[in-house]
Amino acid sequence: MTDSAATPAPKPSSSVKLVLLGEAAVGKSSLVLRFVNNDFQPNKEPTIGAAFLTQKCQLPNRTIKFEIWDTAGQERFASLAPMYYRNAQSALVVYDITKPSSLVKAKHWVAELQRQASPGIVIALVGNKLDLCEDDSTEDSQNDENAEGHEEEAVRKVSTAEAKAYAEEESLLFFETSAKTGHNVSEVFTAIANTIPETSLKGPRAGAGGGTQAAISGGQDSSRVNLTARGGDGGAKEGCAC
Amino acid sequence: MMETLDGTEWDVVILGTGFAESLLALSLSRSGKRILHLDKNDYYGGDEAALSLSEAEAWASRFAEDAPQCRFSKASVTKPAASEAEHGNQLSSSRAYSLALAPHIIYARSNLVPALVSSRSHSQLDFQAVGSWFVVGSSADSSQVQQRLIRVPSGREDVFQDKSFDLKAKRSLMKFLRFVAAYEDQPDVWEGSRQLPFSIFLEQKFGLPASSHEPILALTMSQASAGSTSTEHALPSIARHLRSLGIFGPGFGAVLPKWGGLAEIAQVACRACAVGGGVYVLNKSIKSMTPAHDDSGPSLELSDGEKLSTTWLCGSVDDSSALRLGTNATPSSAYSTSRSISIVSSPLPSLFPPTSEGGVAPAGAVVVVPSSDASEPPVHMFVHTSDAGECPMNQSVIYSSIAMPHDSGLPHLERAVASLLGAVREQPSPQVLWSLRYQQQHADFEHSLMNAQEGVIVLSSLSCDLVLEDSSLDKVKIAWQKITGESENAFMNFDPREGANDEDD
């Protein structure tokens, strides 16, 4: 901090809007909670409506600030999602690897995104609850028997190969994760950050508090106006025409 | 697995997701009230929606009828035949477009800007500069009529550098600009001329030559004819323009919201209400309303028979005729505007000079085509670059409007677009690749409609103005105060939400 001579130039920072979609209780909010707070709540209440969170992701040459819109899986009237995926640059479509119907729902979401969302949207398909499948989870050894309140014996019902083949067919990023252990969670977000084309990256929203230059970020977004930078250059000359 | 709304009770039911209704939802998003937000359409944004090409085409067939009393009518889409379209620059896919039904410019001094900031909504929006104002004039000095583009000088430096004015005219113009900056303090100069056409005022009081009137009038954004634009209307509008300059950066004073104008603000507002627990249902309208009686609020029957009750019912007059039950509401005045949206095969770079050295690149320009007849209204055009997120690179969108019914207005719009495309003098000449034309009707209702029935709040729809007026938000504030009973400084004033770390603020 004091070593001003060695202060590196700040990395360019960009905001990325991400929407989470998927059937109820597949662990969407838990994935975000793990990513944002590195935390896990075993008996999380279902999300009501929607939630909004932000988290930064450091890439070697830039900082990505995710603006995460977490929608309720038990969306009551199927009317919320369209306002979330509008202009979203990325989507995380989540299913539960112990529940085949959740993959069917995930495929519906992927189809809807491909039909309705921004043409260049980056979609990641994520099979969550890897921790429930002892047989093939090698990294995650400690599994509770009744994890996440599942009553029946939870075992894998969706094979990695099946989901992966589907993801490849539809050009989706694909990961299997455990929000509980944290396995692969940050990898999903890093992969999304790396996949978003540079040209569609926007500058930091709401400015970085650094005077007028904050309104203009690194050439990528030379048209963005910072509403909080009242005053502009050379001081606010109110009615400055005269 | 859809749930039913039958038998549900709400504190507030809002009909329609247009700009005003959505801002009301935003203002109530932290109130703890149970909010149900319905829209009869299968898209958000109502009359202010932003549409893809295929959505716009479906919209046009829905409003194709000649129904002048409807908000929208006489809508049609035209495309040049495939053989006519110049090779090279063609229409892109439908979703590459996000066309605004109600394009507006927002001046930096608008009351919306501080409300978006204090409600923490601005960080989810992108605003871009509306840079230059132009007038298309014809220099008919010879037999050949040449359209040319005149950039309106927007400040003192501009006036000095402008070569089209002689020294005397420059001095007069400077004097006028100084006056407008503080016109309220000099009633002796203009009070007596309140009703006078503004161009006569400019000539009499400031000796401004006729050639300067059109550029000055362009800054008023008045949709009235030059002859009926009065001094008392023009002065505050020009003052607003000048006083907004430089607030968000040098060289511009107005902004536009990226991705389809007010539609984007409406969506951000609805999202905030959803995060606050509001329930959203598209494709649902109300069939009938039973007025409030005794201690119970209005009860509603929806289009599919579900019945629900609420303490407050809010919506625009247009949204549901049910809101007008028993009020016998007839508009106090009504007028029609003819509008068109044209997708153009060129980014029209000459309309977007930089706002200042190193400043933001403008994404919008305003072009005014005055009528040669002082009793006819001008055509206003908003031109947006692809930076506005409404069209692909190498194209632009022209939003045109004229305060005339469609049958007489449309030929004016077509001529105006053609003269603009000629006046930019590009080779090859830019082509219109697609255009949507429609008539918009605005009806003003007596303000008493707001109190017409207990438990019912009618939000008036946006006028056909080109500038977002402060009254739009003021009406939302009145509705919010009726519902919450809070004092006005709590309006749109929110703390950061947990989890949304906006350390940038």
Short mmCIF file of C-alpha atoms in Angstrom, two decimals, chain A:
data_model
loop_
_atom_site.label_atom_id
_atom_site.label_comp_id
_atom_site.label_asym_id
_atom_site.label_seq_id
_atom_site.Cartn_x
_atom_site.Cartn_y
_atom_site.Cartn_z
CA MET A 1 0.00 0.00 0.00
CA THR A 2 2.87 2.34 0.82
CA ASP A 3 5.05 1.02 -1.94
CA SER A 4 3.78 3.45 -4.50
CA ALA A 5 6.56 2.79 -6.95
CA ALA A 6 5.44 -0.80 -7.36
CA THR A 7 1.72 -0.17 -7.54
CA PRO A 8 0.54 -2.15 -10.52
CA ALA A 9 -1.97 -0.62 -12.86
CA PRO A 10 -5.41 -1.68 -11.67
CA LYS A 11 -6.91 -4.51 -13.67
CA PRO A 12 -9.87 -3.60 -15.81
CA SER A 13 -13.11 -4.52 -14.11
CA SER A 14 -16.31 -5.63 -15.78
CA SER A 15 -19.79 -6.49 -14.62
CA VAL A 16 -21.47 -9.67 -15.75
CA LYS A 17 -25.14 -10.31 -15.21
CA LEU A 18 -25.83 -13.92 -14.32
CA VAL A 19 -29.20 -15.57 -13.82
CA LEU A 20 -29.72 -18.84 -11.94
CA LEU A 21 -32.44 -21.17 -13.17
CA GLY A 22 -33.55 -24.65 -12.28
CA GLU A 23 -36.14 -26.74 -10.51
CA ALA A 24 -36.96 -26.15 -6.86
CA ALA A 25 -34.55 -27.56 -4.26
CA VAL A 26 -31.70 -28.39 -6.62
CA GLY A 27 -29.43 -26.05 -4.66
CA LYS A 28 -29.32 -22.86 -6.69
CA SER A 29 -29.19 -20.55 -3.70
CA SER A 30 -26.75 -22.86 -1.95
CA LEU A 31 -24.37 -22.64 -4.91
CA VAL A 32 -24.50 -18.87 -4.75
CA LEU A 33 -24.08 -18.86 -0.99
CA ARG A 34 -21.00 -21.05 -1.36
CA PHE A 35 -19.60 -18.82 -4.10
CA VAL A 36 -20.37 -15.51 -2.40
CA ASN A 37 -19.84 -16.31 1.30
CA ASN A 38 -18.10 -19.69 1.18
CA ASP A 39 -20.86 -20.93 3.44
CA PHE A 40 -23.45 -23.69 3.45
CA GLN A 41 -26.81 -23.96 5.25
CA PRO A 42 -28.00 -27.59 5.47
CA ASN A 43 -31.69 -26.81 5.73
CA LYS A 44 -32.04 -23.68 3.76
CA GLU A 45 -35.50 -22.22 3.39
CA PRO A 46 -36.76 -22.08 -0.20
CA THR A 47 -36.11 -18.79 -1.95
CA ILE A 48 -39.18 -16.62 -2.14
CA GLY A 49 -39.39 -14.68 -5.34
CA ALA A 50 -35.84 -13.80 -6.11
CA ALA A 51 -32.59 -12.65 -4.60
CA PHE A 52 -29.77 -10.45 -5.80
CA LEU A 53 -26.13 -10.85 -4.82
CA THR A 54 -22.79 -9.73 -6.14
CA GLN A 55 -19.36 -11.35 -6.05
CA LYS A 56 -16.05 -10.65 -7.71
CA CYS A 57 -14.04 -13.17 -9.62
CA GLN A 58 -10.36 -12.45 -10.25
CA LEU A 59 -8.98 -13.47 -13.61
CA PRO A 60 -5.30 -13.02 -14.47
CA ASN A 61 -5.93 -9.97 -16.60
CA ARG A 62 -9.23 -8.60 -15.31
CA THR A 63 -11.76 -8.56 -12.52
CA ILE A 64 -15.27 -9.80 -13.20
CA LYS A 65 -18.02 -8.62 -10.91
CA PHE A 66 -20.91 -11.06 -11.05
CA GLU A 67 -24.37 -9.61 -10.52
CA ILE A 68 -26.25 -12.72 -9.59
CA TRP A 69 -30.01 -13.00 -9.91
CA ASP A 70 -31.22 -16.03 -8.02
CA THR A 71 -34.75 -16.97 -8.98
CA ALA A 72 -37.07 -19.12 -6.95
CA GLY A 73 -37.21 -22.68 -8.30
CA GLN A 74 -40.78 -23.00 -7.21
CA GLU A 75 -41.61 -20.00 -9.27
CA ARG A 76 -45.29 -19.79 -8.76
CA PHE A 77 -46.53 -18.23 -11.95
CA ALA A 78 -43.72 -18.73 -14.46
CA SER A 79 -43.49 -14.99 -15.00
CA LEU A 80 -40.31 -13.97 -13.23
CA ALA A 81 -37.64 -15.62 -15.30
CA PRO A 82 -38.14 -13.47 -18.43
CA MET A 83 -37.28 -10.31 -16.54
CA TYR A 84 -34.15 -11.92 -15.20
CA TYR A 85 -32.66 -13.36 -18.34
CA ARG A 86 -33.30 -10.17 -20.29
CA ASN A 87 -29.84 -8.84 -21.15
CA ALA A 88 -28.16 -11.44 -18.96
CA GLN A 89 -24.72 -12.34 -20.30
CA SER A 90 -24.67 -15.68 -18.53
CA ALA A 91 -26.98 -18.26 -17.04
CA LEU A 92 -26.38 -21.09 -14.63
CA VAL A 93 -28.92 -23.86 -15.15
CA VAL A 94 -28.87 -26.22 -12.20
CA TYR A 95 -30.17 -29.76 -11.73
CA ASP A 96 -29.85 -32.32 -8.97
CA ILE A 97 -27.87 -35.39 -10.00
CA THR A 98 -30.06 -37.54 -7.74
CA LYS A 99 -33.27 -36.41 -9.43
CA PRO A 100 -33.78 -37.11 -13.15
CA SER A 101 -36.84 -34.84 -13.42
CA SER A 102 -34.65 -31.89 -12.52
CA LEU A 103 -32.55 -32.49 -15.62
CA VAL A 104 -35.70 -32.48 -17.73
CA LYS A 105 -36.60 -29.10 -16.21
CA ALA A 106 -33.03 -27.90 -16.82
CA LYS A 107 -33.37 -28.81 -20.49
CA HIS A 108 -36.54 -26.76 -20.66
CA TRP A 109 -34.70 -23.78 -19.24
CA VAL A 110 -31.85 -24.21 -21.73
CA ALA A 111 -34.35 -24.31 -24.60
CA GLU A 112 -36.12 -21.22 -23.31
CA LEU A 113 -32.83 -19.35 -22.93
CA GLN A 114 -31.79 -20.30 -26.44
CA ARG A 115 -35.13 -19.11 -27.73
CA GLN A 116 -35.57 -15.94 -25.70
CA ALA A 117 -32.40 -14.68 -24.05
CA SER A 118 -29.63 -12.53 -25.53
CA PRO A 119 -28.14 -14.32 -28.55
CA GLY A 120 -24.63 -14.52 -27.07
CA ILE A 121 -25.59 -15.72 -23.59
CA VAL A 122 -23.09 -18.12 -21.96
CA ILE A 123 -24.95 -21.02 -20.37
CA ALA A 124 -23.47 -23.41 -17.82
CA LEU A 125 -25.24 -26.65 -16.98
CA VAL A 126 -24.52 -27.66 -13.41
CA GLY A 127 -25.34 -31.00 -11.76
CA ASN A 128 -25.38 -30.28 -8.05
CA LYS A 129 -25.36 -32.45 -4.90
CA LEU A 130 -22.32 -34.47 -5.90
CA ASP A 131 -21.71 -35.03 -2.19
CA LEU A 132 -24.74 -37.31 -2.02
CA CYS A 133 -23.20 -39.87 -4.34
CA GLU A 134 -20.55 -41.77 -2.46
CA ASP A 135 -19.90 -44.19 -5.26
CA ASP A 136 -18.20 -41.82 -7.60
CA SER A 137 -17.36 -38.79 -5.57
CA THR A 138 -13.70 -39.23 -5.02
CA GLU A 139 -12.74 -35.89 -3.63
CA ASP A 140 -15.60 -35.51 -1.21
CA SER A 141 -15.27 -38.23 1.35
CA GLN A 142 -17.40 -37.08 4.26
CA ASN A 143 -21.01 -37.63 3.36
CA ASP A 144 -23.79 -37.33 5.86
CA GLU A 145 -26.46 -39.95 5.58
CA ASN A 146 -29.39 -37.60 5.61
CA ALA A 147 -27.70 -34.74 3.89
CA GLU A 148 -29.98 -31.90 2.89
CA GLY A 149 -32.94 -33.62 4.39
CA HIS A 150 -33.24 -36.32 1.78
CA GLU A 151 -35.22 -39.18 3.20
CA GLU A 152 -34.65 -41.95 0.73
CA GLU A 153 -31.19 -43.19 0.09
CA ALA A 154 -29.81 -40.64 -2.24
CA VAL A 155 -27.81 -42.05 -5.08
CA ARG A 156 -26.84 -40.77 -8.45
CA LYS A 157 -29.67 -41.01 -10.94
CA VAL A 158 -28.21 -38.85 -13.71
CA SER A 159 -24.96 -40.12 -15.13
CA THR A 160 -22.13 -37.73 -15.83
CA ALA A 161 -21.91 -39.07 -19.37
CA GLU A 162 -25.56 -38.39 -20.15
CA ALA A 163 -25.52 -34.80 -18.92
CA LYS A 164 -22.15 -34.12 -20.46
CA ALA A 165 -23.27 -35.40 -23.85
CA TYR A 166 -26.31 -33.15 -23.71
CA ALA A 167 -24.18 -30.16 -22.69
CA GLU A 168 -21.80 -30.76 -25.58
CA GLU A 169 -24.66 -31.06 -28.02
CA GLU A 170 -26.04 -27.69 -26.90
CA SER A 171 -22.61 -26.02 -26.48
CA LEU A 172 -23.02 -25.49 -22.75
CA LEU A 173 -20.33 -25.38 -20.12
CA PHE A 174 -20.75 -28.41 -17.88
CA PHE A 175 -19.83 -29.07 -14.25
CA GLU A 176 -20.86 -31.36 -11.43
CA THR A 177 -20.69 -29.57 -8.11
CA SER A 178 -21.35 -29.83 -4.44
CA ALA A 179 -22.53 -26.65 -2.78
CA LYS A 180 -22.12 -28.52 0.48
CA THR A 181 -18.42 -29.29 0.14
CA GLY A 182 -17.67 -26.48 -2.25
CA HIS A 183 -16.41 -28.90 -4.89
CA ASN A 184 -16.18 -27.23 -8.34
CA VAL A 185 -18.28 -24.22 -7.28
CA SER A 186 -15.78 -21.45 -7.91
CA GLU A 187 -14.66 -23.33 -11.03
CA VAL A 188 -18.12 -22.85 -12.55
CA PHE A 189 -18.00 -19.10 -12.10
CA THR A 190 -14.41 -18.84 -13.27
CA ALA A 191 -15.26 -20.84 -16.39
CA ILE A 192 -18.18 -18.54 -17.13
CA ALA A 193 -15.99 -15.48 -16.59
CA ASN A 194 -13.43 -16.90 -19.01
CA THR A 195 -16.01 -17.77 -21.65
CA ILE A 196 -17.75 -14.40 -21.88
CA PRO A 197 -16.38 -12.72 -24.99
CA GLU A 198 -14.21 -9.70 -24.23
CA THR A 199 -16.28 -7.60 -26.57
CA SER A 200 -19.44 -8.09 -24.57
CA LEU A 201 -17.82 -7.10 -21.28
CA LYS A 202 -19.04 -3.88 -19.86
CA GLY A 203 -17.23 -1.59 -17.53
CA PRO A 204 -17.98 -1.40 -13.85
CA ARG A 205 -21.47 -0.22 -13.23
CA ALA A 206 -21.97 2.67 -10.85
CA GLY A 207 -18.44 3.87 -11.38
CA ALA A 208 -15.38 3.09 -9.32
CA GLY A 209 -15.43 6.35 -7.44
CA GLY A 210 -12.39 7.69 -9.21
CA GLY A 211 -13.57 10.95 -10.65
CA THR A 212 -14.65 11.38 -14.21
CA GLN A 213 -12.46 8.63 -15.56
CA ALA A 214 -14.64 6.22 -13.64
CA ALA A 215 -17.39 7.01 -16.06
CA ILE A 216 -15.30 5.70 -18.87
CA SER A 217 -13.71 2.34 -18.44
CA GLY A 218 -10.83 1.10 -20.47
CA GLY A 219 -12.21 1.76 -23.92
CA GLN A 220 -14.62 -1.16 -23.74
CA ASP A 221 -17.41 1.01 -22.56
CA SER A 222 -16.68 4.50 -23.71
CA SER A 223 -20.36 5.35 -24.00
CA ARG A 224 -21.41 4.70 -20.41
CA VAL A 225 -22.52 7.70 -18.37
CA ASN A 226 -21.92 7.67 -14.64
CA LEU A 227 -25.01 9.06 -12.95
CA THR A 228 -23.27 9.43 -9.62
CA ALA A 229 -20.45 11.52 -11.05
CA ARG A 230 -22.32 14.76 -10.80
CA GLY A 231 -20.16 17.68 -11.69
CA GLY A 232 -18.25 16.35 -14.61
CA ASP A 233 -14.96 17.81 -15.68
CA GLY A 234 -13.88 21.22 -14.51
CA GLY A 235 -16.50 21.45 -11.81
CA ALA A 236 -20.22 21.72 -12.17
CA LYS A 237 -20.93 24.83 -14.07
CA GLU A 238 -24.62 24.93 -13.62
CA GLY A 239 -26.29 26.45 -16.60
CA CYS A 240 -22.83 26.43 -18.02
CA ALA A 241 -23.85 27.67 -21.40
CA CYS A 242 -23.37 31.14 -20.11
#
